[in-house]
Coordinates of C-alpha atoms in Angstrom, one line a residue:
X1 CA -184.7 -46.0 16.4
X2 CA -188.3 -46.1 15.1
X3 CA -191.1 -48.6 15.7
X4 CA -194.7 -49.1 14.6
X5 CA -197.3 -48.9 17.3
X6 CA -201.0 -49.8 17.1
X7 CA -202.9 -47.6 19.6
X8 CA -206.3 -48.8 18.7
X9 CA -208.5 -49.6 15.7
X10 CA -207.1 -47.9 12.6
X11 CA -204.6 -45.9 14.7
X12 CA -201.0 -46.9 13.9
X13 CA -198.0 -44.6 14.2
X14 CA -194.3 -44.8 13.4
X15 CA -192.7 -43.5 16.5
X16 CA -189.2 -42.8 17.9
X17 CA -188.3 -45.0 20.9
X18 CA -185.1 -45.9 22.8
X19 CA -182.8 -48.5 21.3
X20 CA -183.2 -51.8 23.1
X21 CA -180.2 -53.4 24.7
X22 CA -179.7 -57.2 24.8
X23 CA -179.2 -58.9 28.1
X24 CA -177.7 -62.3 28.9
X25 CA -178.9 -64.9 26.4
X26 CA -180.3 -62.2 24.1
X27 CA -179.3 -60.8 20.7
X28 CA -180.1 -57.4 19.2
X29 CA -181.3 -57.7 15.6
X30 CA -181.6 -55.2 12.8
X31 CA -185.0 -56.0 11.3
X32 CA -185.2 -56.0 7.5
X33 CA -188.6 -57.4 6.6
X34 CA -191.8 -58.1 8.5
X35 CA -194.8 -59.9 7.0
X36 CA -198.3 -58.8 7.7
X37 CA -200.4 -61.7 9.1
X38 CA -204.1 -62.0 9.5
X39 CA -203.8 -61.5 13.2
X40 CA -202.0 -58.2 12.5
X41 CA -204.8 -57.1 10.3
X42 CA -207.3 -57.7 13.1
X43 CA -205.2 -55.8 15.6
X44 CA -205.0 -52.8 13.3
X45 CA -208.5 -52.7 11.8
X46 CA -210.5 -53.8 14.8
X47 CA -208.2 -53.1 17.8
X48 CA -208.3 -56.7 18.8
X49 CA -207.6 -60.2 17.5
X50 CA -210.3 -62.6 18.8
X51 CA -210.4 -62.0 22.6
X52 CA -207.0 -60.2 22.5
X53 CA -207.7 -56.5 22.9
X54 CA -205.0 -53.8 22.3
X55 CA -204.8 -52.2 25.8
X56 CA -201.5 -50.4 25.4
X57 CA -199.4 -49.1 22.5
X58 CA -198.6 -52.3 20.7
X59 CA -196.0 -53.3 18.1
X60 CA -197.3 -56.0 15.8
X61 CA -195.2 -58.5 13.8
X62 CA -194.0 -62.1 14.2
X63 CA -193.0 -62.9 10.7
X64 CA -189.5 -61.5 10.2
X65 CA -186.0 -61.6 8.8
X66 CA -183.1 -59.7 10.2
X67 CA -179.4 -59.4 10.6
X68 CA -177.5 -59.7 13.9
X69 CA -176.6 -56.3 15.2
X70 CA -175.0 -57.3 18.5
X71 CA -174.6 -60.4 20.6
X72 CA -173.0 -59.8 24.1
X73 CA -171.7 -63.4 24.1
X74 CA -170.1 -63.0 20.7
X75 CA -171.6 -66.3 19.6
X76 CA -173.5 -64.7 16.7
X77 CA -171.4 -62.5 14.4
X78 CA -172.7 -59.1 13.4
X79 CA -174.3 -59.2 10.0
X80 CA -175.4 -62.8 10.2
X81 CA -178.7 -63.2 8.3
X82 CA -181.5 -64.9 10.4
X83 CA -185.1 -65.5 10.8
X84 CA -186.8 -66.0 14.2
X85 CA -189.0 -68.7 15.8
X86 CA -191.3 -66.2 17.6
X87 CA -192.5 -68.4 20.5
X88 CA -191.5 -68.6 24.1
X89 CA -193.0 -71.8 25.6
X90 CA -194.9 -72.0 28.8
X91 CA -195.1 -74.6 31.6
X92 CA -194.4 -78.2 30.3
X93 CA -197.3 -80.6 30.3
X94 CA -196.3 -84.3 30.2
X95 CA -199.3 -85.4 28.2
X96 CA -198.3 -83.1 25.3
X97 CA -194.6 -83.0 25.9
X98 CA -194.0 -83.1 22.2
X99 CA -196.2 -80.1 21.5
X100 CA -194.6 -77.2 23.4
X101 CA -196.5 -74.6 21.4
X102 CA -199.6 -75.8 23.3
X103 CA -198.2 -75.5 26.8
X104 CA -200.0 -72.9 29.0
X105 CA -198.3 -69.7 29.8
X106 CA -196.2 -69.2 26.7
X107 CA -196.2 -66.1 24.5
X108 CA -195.5 -65.0 20.9
X109 CA -193.9 -62.0 19.4
X110 CA -196.6 -59.4 18.5
X111 CA -199.3 -60.8 20.7
X112 CA -201.7 -58.8 22.9
X113 CA -202.9 -61.9 24.7
X114 CA -201.2 -60.9 27.9
X115 CA -200.7 -57.5 29.7
X116 CA -198.1 -56.1 29.3
X117 CA -198.3 -57.1 25.6
X118 CA -195.6 -59.1 24.0
X119 CA -194.2 -56.5 21.7
X120 CA -193.5 -57.6 18.1
X121 CA -190.9 -57.1 15.5
X122 CA -192.3 -54.2 13.3
X123 CA -189.4 -52.0 14.3
X124 CA -185.9 -51.1 13.1
X125 CA -184.4 -53.1 15.9
X126 CA -185.7 -55.9 18.2
X127 CA -184.2 -58.0 21.0
X128 CA -184.9 -61.7 21.1
X129 CA -183.6 -64.7 22.9
X130 CA -180.8 -66.6 21.2
X131 CA -182.8 -69.8 21.1
X132 CA -185.2 -68.1 18.7
X133 CA -182.6 -67.5 16.0
X134 CA -182.4 -69.5 12.8
X135 CA -179.4 -68.8 10.5
X136 CA -180.3 -68.4 6.9
X137 CA -178.6 -70.8 4.4
X138 CA -176.6 -69.4 1.5
X139 CA -178.9 -68.3 -1.3
X140 CA -182.0 -67.6 0.8
X141 CA -182.6 -63.8 0.7
X142 CA -183.8 -61.8 3.6
X143 CA -186.9 -60.9 1.7
X144 CA -187.9 -64.5 1.1
X145 CA -186.9 -65.6 4.6
X146 CA -189.7 -63.5 6.0
X147 CA -192.0 -66.3 4.8
X148 CA -190.4 -68.9 7.2
X149 CA -192.8 -68.4 10.0
X150 CA -196.1 -68.6 7.9
X151 CA -194.6 -71.5 6.0
X152 CA -193.9 -73.2 9.3
X153 CA -197.6 -72.8 10.1
X154 CA -198.5 -74.4 6.8
X155 CA -196.1 -77.3 7.4
X156 CA -197.5 -77.9 10.9
X157 CA -201.0 -78.2 9.3
X158 CA -199.6 -81.0 7.2
X159 CA -198.1 -82.6 10.4
X160 CA -201.6 -82.4 12.0
X161 CA -203.2 -83.9 8.9
X162 CA -201.1 -87.0 9.0
X163 CA -201.2 -87.1 12.9
X164 CA -197.4 -87.2 13.1
X165 CA -197.0 -90.4 11.0
X166 CA -197.6 -91.8 7.6
X167 CA -198.1 -89.9 4.3
X168 CA -200.6 -87.4 3.1
X169 CA -202.1 -89.6 0.4
X170 CA -202.4 -88.7 -3.2
X171 CA -205.2 -86.1 -3.2
X172 CA -205.8 -83.0 -1.1
X173 CA -208.1 -80.0 -1.2
X174 CA -207.2 -76.5 0.1
X175 CA -210.1 -74.1 0.6
X176 CA -209.0 -70.5 0.8
X177 CA -206.0 -69.3 -1.3
X178 CA -204.8 -66.4 0.9
X179 CA -201.2 -66.4 2.0
X180 CA -201.5 -69.4 4.4
X181 CA -203.6 -71.4 1.9
X182 CA -201.0 -70.7 -0.8
X183 CA -198.2 -71.9 1.5
X184 CA -200.2 -75.0 2.2
X185 CA -200.4 -75.6 -1.5
X186 CA -196.6 -75.1 -1.8
X187 CA -196.0 -77.4 1.1
X188 CA -198.2 -80.1 -0.4
X189 CA -196.6 -80.0 -3.8
X190 CA -193.1 -80.0 -2.3
X191 CA -194.1 -83.1 -0.3
X192 CA -195.1 -84.8 -3.6
X193 CA -198.9 -84.9 -3.2
X194 CA -200.0 -86.0 -6.7
X195 CA -203.2 -83.9 -7.0
X196 CA -203.7 -80.7 -5.1
X197 CA -207.1 -78.9 -5.6
X198 CA -207.8 -75.3 -4.5
X199 CA -211.0 -73.4 -4.0
X200 CA -211.4 -69.6 -3.5
X201 CA -213.8 -66.8 -4.2
X202 CA -211.1 -64.8 -6.1
X203 CA -209.9 -65.8 -9.5
X204 CA -206.7 -63.9 -8.8
X205 CA -206.0 -66.1 -5.8
X206 CA -206.6 -69.2 -7.9
X207 CA -204.1 -68.0 -10.5
X208 CA -201.5 -67.7 -7.7
X209 CA -202.3 -71.2 -6.5
X210 CA -201.8 -72.6 -10.0
X211 CA -198.5 -70.9 -10.3
X212 CA -197.4 -72.7 -7.1
X213 CA -198.3 -76.1 -8.5
X214 CA -202.1 -76.6 -7.8
X215 CA -203.5 -79.1 -10.3
X216 CA -207.1 -78.0 -10.1
X217 CA -208.9 -74.8 -9.1
X218 CA -212.5 -74.1 -8.2
X219 CA -214.1 -70.7 -8.2
X220 CA -216.3 -70.8 -5.1
X221 CA -219.8 -69.7 -5.9
X222 CA -219.5 -70.6 -9.6
X223 CA -217.9 -74.0 -9.8
X224 CA -219.2 -77.2 -8.2
X225 CA -216.7 -78.6 -5.8
X226 CA -216.7 -82.4 -5.6
X227 CA -218.0 -84.0 -2.5
X228 CA -216.7 -87.1 -0.7
X229 CA -213.6 -86.9 -2.9
X230 CA -210.5 -85.9 -0.8
X231 CA -208.8 -87.9 1.9
X232 CA -207.5 -84.6 3.4
X233 CA -209.0 -81.1 3.3
X234 CA -207.4 -77.9 4.6
X235 CA -209.8 -75.1 5.5
X236 CA -207.8 -71.9 5.3
X237 CA -210.4 -69.2 4.9
X238 CA -212.2 -69.4 8.4
X239 CA -215.5 -68.8 6.6
X240 CA -218.3 -71.0 8.1
X241 CA -219.6 -71.9 4.6
X242 CA -216.1 -73.1 3.7
X243 CA -216.0 -75.4 6.7
X244 CA -219.3 -76.9 5.7
X245 CA -217.8 -77.4 2.2
X246 CA -214.7 -78.9 3.7
X247 CA -216.7 -81.6 5.6
X248 CA -218.8 -82.3 2.5
X249 CA -215.7 -82.7 0.3
X250 CA -213.8 -84.9 2.7
X251 CA -213.7 -88.6 1.7
X252 CA -215.0 -91.4 4.0
X253 CA -212.7 -91.6 7.0
X254 CA -211.1 -88.4 5.7
X255 CA -209.5 -85.6 7.7
X256 CA -210.4 -81.9 7.7
X257 CA -207.7 -79.6 9.2
X258 CA -209.0 -76.2 10.3
X259 CA -206.1 -73.9 9.5
X260 CA -208.0 -70.5 9.3
X261 CA -208.6 -68.9 12.7
X262 CA -212.3 -69.1 13.3
X263 CA -214.2 -66.3 14.9
X264 CA -214.7 -66.5 18.6
X265 CA -218.5 -66.8 18.3
X266 CA -221.2 -69.3 17.5
X267 CA -221.2 -70.1 13.8
X268 CA -223.5 -72.1 11.5
X269 CA -221.8 -75.2 10.1
X270 CA -223.4 -78.4 8.7
X271 CA -221.7 -81.2 10.6
X272 CA -224.0 -84.0 9.6
X273 CA -221.5 -85.7 7.1
X274 CA -218.9 -85.6 9.8
X275 CA -220.8 -88.5 11.5
X276 CA -222.0 -90.4 8.5
X277 CA -218.5 -90.4 6.9
X278 CA -216.5 -90.7 10.1
X279 CA -214.6 -87.6 9.1
X280 CA -212.1 -86.3 11.7
X281 CA -212.0 -82.5 12.2
X282 CA -208.7 -81.4 13.6
X283 CA -207.5 -78.0 14.7
X284 CA -203.9 -76.7 14.1
X285 CA -202.2 -73.9 15.9
X286 CA -198.9 -72.2 15.0
X287 CA -196.1 -74.8 15.0
X288 CA -193.3 -76.4 17.0
X289 CA -190.2 -77.3 15.0
X290 CA -191.5 -76.9 11.5
X291 CA -189.8 -73.5 11.0
X292 CA -186.6 -75.3 10.5
X293 CA -188.0 -77.3 7.6
X294 CA -189.6 -74.1 6.3
X295 CA -186.1 -72.4 6.1
X296 CA -184.8 -75.4 4.1
X297 CA -187.8 -75.6 1.9
X298 CA -187.6 -71.9 1.0
X299 CA -184.0 -72.3 0.1
X300 CA -184.6 -75.3 -2.1
X301 CA -187.8 -73.9 -3.7
X302 CA -187.4 -70.3 -4.7
X303 CA -190.8 -70.3 -6.5
X304 CA -192.5 -70.2 -3.1
X305 CA -191.4 -66.6 -2.8
X306 CA -194.0 -65.6 -5.3
X307 CA -196.5 -65.7 -2.4
X308 CA -195.1 -62.2 -1.7
X309 CA -196.9 -59.7 -3.9
X310 CA -196.1 -56.4 -2.3
X311 CA -193.1 -54.9 -0.3
X312 CA -193.6 -51.4 1.1
X313 CA -191.4 -49.2 3.4
X314 CA -192.3 -48.9 7.1
X315 CA -193.2 -45.2 6.5
X316 CA -196.1 -46.5 4.4
X317 CA -197.3 -49.1 6.9
X318 CA -200.9 -48.0 6.8
X319 CA -201.0 -48.4 3.0
X320 CA -199.3 -51.8 3.5
X321 CA -202.1 -53.0 5.9
X322 CA -204.8 -51.7 3.5
X323 CA -203.1 -53.5 0.7
X324 CA -202.9 -56.7 2.7
X325 CA -206.6 -56.6 3.5
X326 CA -207.5 -56.5 -0.2
X327 CA -207.3 -60.2 -1.1
X328 CA -208.3 -59.6 -4.7
X329 CA -205.0 -57.6 -5.4
X330 CA -202.6 -59.0 -2.9
X331 CA -201.3 -62.1 -1.1
X332 CA -198.4 -61.8 1.4
X333 CA -197.4 -58.1 2.0
X334 CA -194.1 -57.3 3.6
X335 CA -192.9 -54.2 5.4
X336 CA -189.3 -53.2 4.8
X337 CA -187.3 -51.5 7.5

């Protein structure tokens, strides 16, 4: 079989490797589609994602769809279409028993946080634990199912916004209309939020947001974005100026959810309105169970699939990564195996 490996910054190769064999409690999958995430872009273009440095040949990829190739227990029939919850949880912590994705010691497909690295799914075949599998409902294609993981991230941001209870209110602002921002828009509209506004520096990204149901769009740098106007704001770009805008745009006693992965460095952000308006700034990280809702939402709302703008074969992976980096011309890019 063949697998993609990142050896360092801008050094990615499609190489022959031995076929993996599933052990007890594991299943061999034939990978069909893998989405390129922002973390994957960092690993390829910079050789690291935040503090996580590529220290050995490393297969990226945690957004995937596949078919079951072999299950030694015969519980999963060959050919069954699935997506994958890519997390293995760590040591339970009683205080956050309901947030296993935050327990220390866990790992994630396609992560270089630990050594040896947790190899990812950008390969023809991959072995995963059976508890990670999610069967696809009838009508949900393998192509569209590759969005389940990032849509789970978006849905978890909504969970964080409402702090696990209550509704999201009738107005929300999303800053940054890249793939995750667009999926937040899709999740908000699916949840029935009456007015979803979006801001981005690219008109093409705003056009995609409108197609997904956004009611208002602001071209950042040109349009004036309202201040003290939105009960909840989702910052999805990870740009410091955007976080400043998010806090300014949040209503009194509003909530700002930081979805974009901020750089691991000191940044300049104006936090003064955070105090005067009693705004809550909340972080959000991956997800826990939301991938199950994501699968159902994708099946019920086929229009969400338009977040995918490009599908390229694995032999053109470098081109796929370059395309994914160009936010003016692309949104979610998939690699097909």
